[in-house]
CSV table of C-alpha atoms and ligand atoms in Angstrom, one decimal:
chain,number,residue,atom,x,y,z
A,1,MET,CA,-10.3,32.6,10.9
A,2,PRO,CA,-8.5,29.3,11.6
A,3,ILE,CA,-9.6,26.2,9.6
A,4,LEU,CA,-8.7,22.8,10.5
A,5,ALA,CA,-8.5,20.6,7.4
A,6,ILE,CA,-8.3,16.8,7.1
A,7,GLU,CA,-7.0,14.9,4.1
A,8,SER,CA,-7.0,11.1,4.1
A,9,SER,CA,-7.9,10.2,0.4
A,10,CYS,CA,-5.1,7.7,-0.3
A,11,ASP,CA,-2.0,6.8,1.8
A,12,GLU,CA,-1.2,10.1,3.4
A,13,THR,CA,-3.0,11.0,6.7
A,14,SER,CA,-2.8,14.7,7.2
A,15,VAL,CA,-4.2,17.4,9.4
A,16,ALA,CA,-3.5,21.1,8.9
A,17,ILE,CA,-4.5,24.5,10.4
A,18,ILE,CA,-4.7,27.3,7.9
A,19,LYS,CA,-5.4,31.0,8.8
A,20,ASP,CA,-5.6,33.8,6.4
A,21,GLY,CA,-4.1,31.8,3.7
A,22,LYS,CA,-1.1,30.9,5.8
A,23,ILE,CA,0.0,27.5,7.2
A,24,LEU,CA,0.0,27.3,11.0
A,25,SER,CA,0.7,23.6,10.8
A,26,ASN,CA,0.5,20.8,8.4
A,27,ILE,CA,1.2,17.3,9.9
A,28,ILE,CA,1.7,14.6,7.1
A,29,SER,CA,2.1,11.0,7.9
A,30,SER,CA,2.9,8.8,4.9
A,31,GLN,CA,2.0,5.1,5.0
A,32,TYR,CA,5.5,3.8,3.8
A,33,PHE,CA,4.6,0.3,4.5
A,34,HIS,CA,2.8,-0.1,1.2
A,35,SER,CA,6.1,0.0,-0.4
A,36,LYS,CA,6.7,-3.8,0.4
A,37,TYR,CA,3.5,-4.6,-1.6
A,38,GLY,CA,4.5,-2.6,-4.7
A,39,GLY,CA,1.4,-0.3,-4.4
A,40,VAL,CA,-1.3,0.9,-2.1
A,41,ILE,CA,-3.4,-1.8,-0.6
A,42,PRO,CA,-6.7,-0.1,0.1
A,43,GLU,CA,-7.9,-1.9,3.2
A,44,LEU,CA,-4.5,-1.5,5.0
A,45,ALA,CA,-4.7,2.1,4.0
A,46,SER,CA,-8.0,2.7,5.7
A,47,ARG,CA,-6.8,0.8,8.8
A,48,ALA,CA,-3.7,2.8,9.1
A,49,HIS,CA,-5.6,6.2,8.7
A,50,LEU,CA,-8.0,5.1,11.6
A,51,LYS,CA,-5.0,4.2,13.8
A,52,SER,CA,-3.2,7.5,13.2
A,53,ILE,CA,-5.8,10.3,12.7
A,54,SER,CA,-6.4,11.2,16.1
A,55,ASP,CA,-2.8,11.6,17.0
A,56,ILE,CA,-2.2,13.7,14.0
A,57,TYR,CA,-5.0,15.9,14.8
A,58,HIS,CA,-3.5,16.5,18.3
A,59,GLN,CA,0.0,17.3,16.7
A,60,ALA,CA,-1.6,19.7,14.3
A,61,LEU,CA,-3.4,21.7,17.0
A,62,GLU,CA,-0.3,21.6,19.3
A,63,GLU,CA,2.0,22.7,16.6
A,64,SER,CA,-0.5,25.6,15.7
A,65,LYS,CA,-0.5,26.6,19.3
A,66,LEU,CA,-4.3,26.8,19.1
A,67,SER,CA,-7.2,24.6,20.8
A,68,ILE,CA,-10.1,23.3,19.0
A,69,LYS,CA,-12.1,26.2,20.6
A,70,ASP,CA,-10.1,28.7,18.4
A,71,ILE,CA,-11.1,26.9,15.2
A,72,GLU,CA,-13.8,28.3,13.1
A,73,ALA,CA,-14.7,25.6,10.5
A,74,ILE,CA,-13.5,22.1,9.7
A,75,ALA,CA,-12.6,21.2,6.2
A,76,VAL,CA,-12.2,17.7,4.8
A,77,THR,CA,-11.5,15.8,1.6
A,78,ASN,CA,-14.7,13.9,0.7
A,79,GLN,CA,-13.8,13.1,-3.0
A,80,PRO,CA,-12.1,11.4,-5.0
A,81,GLY,CA,-10.0,8.7,-3.5
A,82,LEU,CA,-10.1,5.2,-1.9
A,83,MET,CA,-13.5,4.8,-0.4
A,84,GLY,CA,-12.4,3.3,2.8
A,85,SER,CA,-9.6,5.9,3.3
A,86,LEU,CA,-12.0,8.8,2.6
A,87,VAL,CA,-14.5,7.5,5.2
A,88,VAL,CA,-12.1,7.5,8.0
A,89,GLY,CA,-11.2,11.4,7.3
A,90,THR,CA,-15.0,12.4,6.8
A,91,ASN,CA,-16.2,10.6,9.7
A,92,PHE,CA,-13.7,12.2,11.9
A,93,ALA,CA,-14.2,15.6,10.6
A,94,LYS,CA,-18.1,15.2,11.1
A,95,GLY,CA,-17.5,14.0,14.7
A,96,LEU,CA,-15.3,17.0,15.3
A,97,ALA,CA,-17.7,19.5,13.7
A,98,LEU,CA,-20.8,18.0,15.6
A,99,ARG,CA,-19.1,18.0,19.0
A,100,ASN,CA,-17.7,21.5,18.6
A,101,ASN,CA,-20.8,23.0,16.7
A,102,LEU,CA,-18.6,24.0,13.8
A,103,PRO,CA,-19.4,24.3,10.1
A,104,ILE,CA,-18.0,21.6,7.8
A,105,ILE,CA,-16.5,22.1,4.3
A,106,PRO,CA,-16.3,19.1,2.0
A,107,ILE,CA,-13.5,19.7,-0.5
A,108,ASN,CA,-12.5,17.8,-3.7
A,109,HIS,CA,-9.2,16.4,-3.4
A,110,ILE,CA,-8.3,17.4,-7.2
A,111,GLU,CA,-9.5,20.9,-6.6
A,112,GLY,CA,-7.2,21.2,-3.6
A,113,HIS,CA,-4.3,20.1,-5.8
A,114,ILE,CA,-5.3,22.6,-8.6
A,115,TYR,CA,-4.8,25.7,-6.2
A,116,SER,CA,-2.0,24.2,-4.1
A,117,SER,CA,0.7,26.1,-5.9
A,118,TYR,CA,-1.1,29.4,-4.9
A,119,LEU,CA,-0.7,28.6,-1.3
A,120,GLU,CA,3.1,29.8,-1.5
A,121,ASN,CA,2.6,32.1,-4.6
A,122,SER,CA,-0.6,34.0,-3.6
A,123,ASP,CA,0.6,37.0,-5.8
A,124,TYR,CA,0.4,34.6,-8.9
A,125,ASP,CA,-2.6,35.8,-11.2
A,126,PHE,CA,-5.7,34.1,-12.8
A,127,PRO,CA,-6.5,33.0,-15.3
A,128,SER,CA,-4.1,29.9,-15.1
A,129,VAL,CA,-3.6,26.7,-16.7
A,130,ALA,CA,-3.3,24.0,-13.8
A,131,LEU,CA,-1.7,20.7,-14.6
A,132,VAL,CA,-2.4,18.2,-11.9
A,133,VAL,CA,-0.1,15.1,-12.2
A,134,SER,CA,-0.3,12.5,-9.5
A,135,GLY,CA,-0.5,8.7,-9.0
A,136,GLY,CA,-4.0,8.6,-9.6
A,137,HIS,CA,-4.8,11.7,-11.9
A,138,THR,CA,-3.2,13.5,-14.9
A,139,ALA,CA,-5.5,16.5,-16.0
A,140,LEU,CA,-5.4,19.9,-17.2
A,141,PHE,CA,-7.6,22.8,-16.2
A,142,TYR,CA,-8.3,26.2,-17.4
A,143,VAL,CA,-8.8,28.1,-14.1
A,144,LYS,CA,-10.5,31.5,-13.9
A,145,SER,CA,-10.7,32.1,-10.0
A,146,TYR,CA,-10.7,30.1,-6.8
A,147,SER,CA,-14.2,29.2,-7.6
A,148,GLU,CA,-14.2,28.8,-11.4
A,149,TYR,CA,-12.5,26.2,-13.4
A,150,GLU,CA,-13.0,23.7,-16.3
A,151,ILE,CA,-11.4,20.4,-17.2
A,152,ILE,CA,-9.6,20.8,-20.6
A,153,GLY,CA,-7.8,17.6,-20.7
A,154,LEU,CA,-7.5,14.2,-18.9
A,155,THR,CA,-5.6,11.0,-19.3
A,156,ARG,CA,-7.3,8.4,-21.3
A,157,ASP,CA,-5.7,5.6,-19.3
A,158,ASP,CA,-2.7,5.6,-16.9
A,159,ALA,CA,-1.8,8.6,-14.9
A,160,ALA,CA,1.7,10.0,-15.2
A,161,GLY,CA,2.6,9.0,-11.7
A,162,GLU,CA,1.2,5.5,-12.5
A,163,ALA,CA,3.6,5.3,-15.4
A,164,PHE,CA,6.6,6.1,-13.2
A,165,ASP,CA,5.5,3.6,-10.6
A,166,LYS,CA,4.9,0.9,-13.2
A,167,VAL,CA,8.1,1.4,-14.9
A,168,SER,CA,10.0,1.4,-11.7
A,169,LYS,CA,8.3,-2.0,-10.8
A,170,LEU,CA,9.3,-3.3,-14.1
A,171,MET,CA,13.0,-2.4,-13.4
A,172,GLY,CA,12.7,-4.3,-10.0
A,173,LEU,CA,12.9,-0.7,-8.1
A,174,GLY,CA,10.6,0.0,-5.2
A,175,TYR,CA,7.3,1.9,-4.8
A,176,PRO,CA,6.6,5.0,-5.1
A,177,GLY,CA,8.6,4.7,-8.4
A,178,GLY,CA,8.6,8.5,-9.3
A,179,PRO,CA,11.4,9.7,-6.8
A,180,LEU,CA,13.5,6.7,-7.6
A,181,ILE,CA,13.4,7.2,-11.4
A,182,ASP,CA,14.0,10.9,-10.7
A,183,LYS,CA,17.2,10.2,-8.8
A,184,LEU,CA,18.6,7.4,-11.2
A,185,ALA,CA,17.8,9.7,-14.1
A,186,LYS,CA,20.1,12.3,-12.9
A,187,GLU,CA,23.1,10.1,-13.9
A,188,GLY,CA,21.4,8.8,-17.1
A,189,ASN,CA,21.3,9.6,-20.8
A,190,PRO,CA,17.9,10.7,-22.0
A,191,ASN,CA,18.6,9.7,-25.5
A,192,PHE,CA,19.3,6.1,-24.7
A,193,VAL,CA,16.0,4.9,-25.8
A,194,GLU,CA,13.4,7.0,-27.8
A,195,PHE,CA,10.3,6.1,-25.9
A,196,PRO,CA,6.8,7.0,-27.5
A,197,ARG,CA,5.6,10.6,-26.7
A,198,SER,CA,1.9,9.5,-27.1
A,199,MET,CA,-0.7,11.9,-28.2
A,200,ILE,CA,2.0,14.8,-28.1
A,201,ASN,CA,0.4,16.1,-31.4
A,202,SER,CA,-3.0,15.0,-30.9
A,203,GLY,CA,-4.6,18.4,-31.2
A,204,ASP,CA,-6.4,18.1,-27.7
A,205,PHE,CA,-5.2,18.4,-24.3
A,206,ASP,CA,-5.7,14.6,-23.4
A,207,PHE,CA,-2.9,12.3,-22.3
A,208,SER,CA,-2.3,8.6,-22.6
A,209,PHE,CA,0.5,6.9,-20.7
A,210,SER,CA,-0.3,3.1,-21.0
A,211,GLY,CA,1.5,2.7,-24.4
A,212,LEU,CA,4.8,4.0,-22.8
A,213,LYS,CA,4.6,1.3,-20.1
A,214,THR,CA,4.0,-1.5,-22.7
A,215,SER,CA,6.8,-0.3,-25.0
A,216,PHE,CA,9.2,-0.1,-21.8
A,217,ARG,CA,8.3,-3.6,-20.9
A,218,TYR,CA,8.9,-4.8,-24.5
A,219,PHE,CA,12.3,-2.9,-24.7
A,220,ILE,CA,13.6,-4.5,-21.4
A,221,GLN,CA,12.3,-8.1,-22.3
A,222,LYS,CA,14.1,-7.9,-25.6
A,223,ASN,CA,17.5,-6.3,-24.4
A,224,PHE,CA,18.1,-7.5,-20.8
A,225,GLU,CA,18.2,-10.9,-19.1
A,226,GLY,CA,17.8,-11.0,-15.4
A,227,GLU,CA,18.9,-8.0,-13.2
A,228,ILE,CA,19.6,-4.7,-15.2
A,229,ASP,CA,23.0,-3.1,-14.3
A,230,LEU,CA,23.0,0.3,-12.7
A,231,LYS,CA,24.2,2.3,-15.9
A,232,SER,CA,21.4,0.8,-17.9
A,233,LYS,CA,18.8,1.6,-15.0
A,234,GLN,CA,20.2,5.3,-15.1
A,235,ASP,CA,19.7,5.4,-18.9
A,236,LEU,CA,16.3,3.8,-18.9
A,237,ALA,CA,15.1,6.0,-16.1
A,238,ALA,CA,16.4,9.2,-18.0
A,239,SER,CA,14.7,8.0,-21.2
A,240,VAL,CA,11.4,7.3,-19.7
A,241,GLN,CA,11.3,10.5,-17.6
A,242,SER,CA,12.1,12.6,-20.5
A,243,ALA,CA,9.3,11.0,-22.6
A,244,ILE,CA,6.7,11.6,-19.7
A,245,VAL,CA,7.9,15.2,-19.1
A,246,ASP,CA,8.1,16.0,-22.8
A,247,VAL,CA,4.4,15.3,-23.2
A,248,LEU,CA,3.4,17.1,-19.9
A,249,VAL,CA,5.3,20.2,-20.8
A,250,ALA,CA,4.1,20.3,-24.5
A,251,LYS,CA,0.6,20.0,-23.7
A,252,THR,CA,0.7,22.5,-20.9
A,253,ILE,CA,2.4,25.1,-22.9
A,254,LYS,CA,-0.1,24.7,-25.7
A,255,ALA,CA,-2.8,25.1,-23.3
A,256,ALA,CA,-1.4,28.1,-21.8
A,257,LYS,CA,-0.9,29.7,-25.2
A,258,LYS,CA,-4.4,28.8,-26.4
A,259,TYR,CA,-6.2,30.0,-23.2
A,260,LYS,CA,-3.7,33.3,-23.1
A,261,VAL,CA,-3.2,32.7,-19.3
A,262,LYS,CA,-1.1,34.6,-16.8
A,263,THR,CA,0.1,31.6,-14.8
A,264,ILE,CA,1.1,27.9,-15.2
A,265,ALA,CA,0.3,26.1,-12.0
A,266,VAL,CA,1.7,22.6,-11.7
A,267,SER,CA,0.8,20.3,-8.8
A,268,GLY,CA,0.3,16.8,-7.5
A,269,GLY,CA,3.1,14.2,-6.5
A,270,VAL,CA,4.7,14.1,-9.9
A,271,SER,CA,5.1,17.9,-9.7
A,272,ALA,CA,8.1,17.0,-7.3
A,273,ASN,CA,10.0,15.7,-10.4
A,274,SER,CA,13.2,17.6,-10.9
A,275,GLU,CA,13.1,17.3,-14.7
A,276,LEU,CA,9.5,18.4,-15.0
A,277,ARG,CA,10.4,21.4,-12.8
A,278,LEU,CA,13.3,22.5,-15.0
A,279,LYS,CA,11.7,21.9,-18.3
A,280,MET,CA,8.4,23.6,-17.4
A,281,ASN,CA,10.1,26.7,-16.0
A,282,GLU,CA,12.5,26.9,-19.1
A,283,SER,CA,9.3,26.8,-21.5
A,284,GLY,CA,7.3,29.0,-19.4
A,285,ASN,CA,10.1,31.6,-19.4
A,286,LYS,CA,10.3,31.4,-23.1
A,287,ILE,CA,6.7,32.5,-23.5
A,288,LYS,CA,6.8,34.8,-20.7
A,289,ILE,CA,4.2,33.1,-18.4
A,290,LYS,CA,4.9,32.5,-14.8
A,291,VAL,CA,5.2,29.0,-13.7
A,292,ALA,CA,4.1,28.2,-10.1
A,293,PHE,CA,5.1,24.9,-8.4
A,294,PRO,CA,4.2,24.0,-4.8
A,295,SER,CA,7.3,23.3,-2.5
A,296,ILE,CA,8.0,19.6,-2.6
A,297,ARG,CA,6.1,18.9,0.7
A,298,LEU,CA,3.0,20.6,-0.7
A,299,SER,CA,3.3,18.6,-4.1
A,300,MET,CA,2.4,15.4,-2.2
A,301,ASP,CA,-1.1,14.8,-0.6
A,302,ASN,CA,-1.5,17.1,2.3
A,303,ALA,CA,-4.3,18.9,4.3
A,304,ALA,CA,-2.8,22.3,3.9
A,305,MET,CA,-4.1,22.6,0.4
A,306,ILE,CA,-7.5,21.3,1.4
A,307,GLY,CA,-7.6,23.9,4.2
A,308,PHE,CA,-6.5,26.8,1.9
A,309,LEU,CA,-9.2,26.2,-0.7
A,310,ALA,CA,-11.7,25.7,1.9
A,311,GLU,CA,-10.9,29.1,3.5
A,312,LYS,CA,-11.4,30.8,0.2
A,313,LYS,CA,-14.9,29.1,-0.2
A,314,TYR,CA,-15.8,29.9,3.3
A,315,ILE,CA,-15.0,33.7,3.1
A,316,ASN,CA,-17.4,33.9,0.1
A,317,SER,CA,-20.4,32.2,1.9
A,318,THR,CA,-22.6,32.2,5.0
A,319,GLN,CA,-22.0,29.8,7.8
A,320,ASP,CA,-25.5,28.2,6.9
A,321,ASP,CA,-24.0,27.0,3.7
A,322,PHE,CA,-21.8,24.6,5.6
A,323,ARG,CA,-24.2,23.3,8.0
A,324,ASN,CA,-25.0,20.2,5.8
A,325,PHE,CA,-23.7,17.0,7.5
A,326,THR,CA,-25.4,14.7,5.1
A,327,PHE,CA,-22.5,14.9,2.4
A,328,VAL,CA,-20.8,11.5,1.7
A,329,ALA,CA,-17.4,10.3,0.9
A,330,SER,CA,-17.3,9.4,-2.8
A,331,SER,CA,-14.7,7.7,-5.0
A,332,ASN,CA,-15.8,9.6,-8.0
A,333,SER,CA,-13.1,10.1,-10.6
A,334,LEU,CA,-12.8,13.3,-12.8
A,335,ARG,CA,-13.7,11.2,-15.7
A,336,ALA,CA,-17.4,11.2,-14.5
A,337,ARG,CA,-17.6,14.9,-14.8
A,338,TYR,CA,-15.6,15.4,-18.0
A,339,ARG,CA,-17.2,13.0,-20.5
B,1,KG4,O1,-0.3,13.4,-5.2
B,1,KG4,P1,0.4,12.1,-4.7
B,1,KG4,O2,1.1,12.1,-3.3
B,1,KG4,O3,-0.9,11.1,-4.5
B,1,KG4,C1,-1.8,10.8,-5.3
B,1,KG4,O4,-2.8,11.4,-5.3
B,1,KG4,O5,-1.7,9.8,-6.3
B,1,KG4,O6,1.1,11.4,-5.9
B,1,KG4,C2,1.8,10.3,-5.8
B,1,KG4,C3,2.7,9.9,-7.0
B,1,KG4,C4,3.2,8.5,-7.2
B,1,KG4,O7,3.0,7.8,-8.3
B,1,KG4,C5,4.8,9.0,-7.1
B,1,KG4,O8,5.7,8.0,-7.8
B,1,KG4,C6,4.8,10.2,-7.9
B,1,KG4,O9,3.8,10.9,-7.3
B,1,KG4,N1,6.0,10.9,-7.6
B,1,KG4,C7,6.8,11.4,-8.4
B,1,KG4,C8,7.9,12.0,-7.7
B,1,KG4,N2,7.6,12.1,-6.4
B,1,KG4,C9,6.3,11.5,-6.3
B,1,KG4,N3,7.0,11.2,-9.8
B,1,KG4,C10,8.1,11.7,-10.4
B,1,KG4,N4,9.1,12.3,-9.8
B,1,KG4,C11,9.0,12.5,-8.5
B,1,KG4,N5,10.2,13.1,-7.9
B,2,ZN,ZN1,-3.3,13.8,-4.6
């Protein structure tokens, strides 16, 4: 049952076709032009989605060698995200579904990330602890099945990806900062500065990254004047990265032990981080719990993860469950559900 999925919640426009849990196509177009502004400009993002979505839809069908007549349902991210960006994807999806008389499956973007590491590791078991780390979210979930999960921890302020991006900006590097810090850190000394590991021993599963950014700013204001030399950039990148990764790994492992899970699933843009992959795998091995990461391409925003989860929901429902076209796009964050 091929499902055509659409993702446009932030600055990636993506259309994928999923059949029986496998990717037939997954076209992702990233809006790199935001880098010159140092962050995503919502109005420009929605205009760029509007410009490219139809082309991306046609490319996805072409690559899958299917036509719209072969598609059984349309899936679309309807929350959370940038309002104007979500509206482009949901309206495109509604138009397609109405014109082709197809059911439509609204999917929560974060839920898409939670299960994205199962797309390429379908043999991994539940229950799992899922860490979703991206530019907009840092959250831990206890996941029982494809339909049952609960939030067990959330960032109280900045997301981990936001911390990477802000620190990168403070060092005069580009946006997105995560990949740049990751690259520089490979040549740096992680013990150069002992940045704070906020809330590492807080006893709950919440996170906080805004203090790290502040302490980083004070450190460079105090110790550097003007342009920071390359060696210091490498050492600073390694030090800040290890502070972020230490907290993410410590909390996830603690949750995995407490909930006695079979799998640790890590996803979202920051899950591409090489140090996070290394440390989480090492720590998971030590306690004999499998660690699942999506491939780098599926760690970023993509429609394949939306289609994958939509198929799971669709299999367990009747077509009538997905004939409701009145759902709306919503920017709602996880916090609204958690607190
Ligand atoms: O999931 P994503 O593509 O979009 C959001 O939903 O936010 O995540 C983007 C975030 C950015 O903050 C970016 O800096 C971060 O993921 N990121 C990384 C790496 N690659 C992307 N952070 C650390 N290391 C990386 N290699
Ligand atoms: Zn995302």
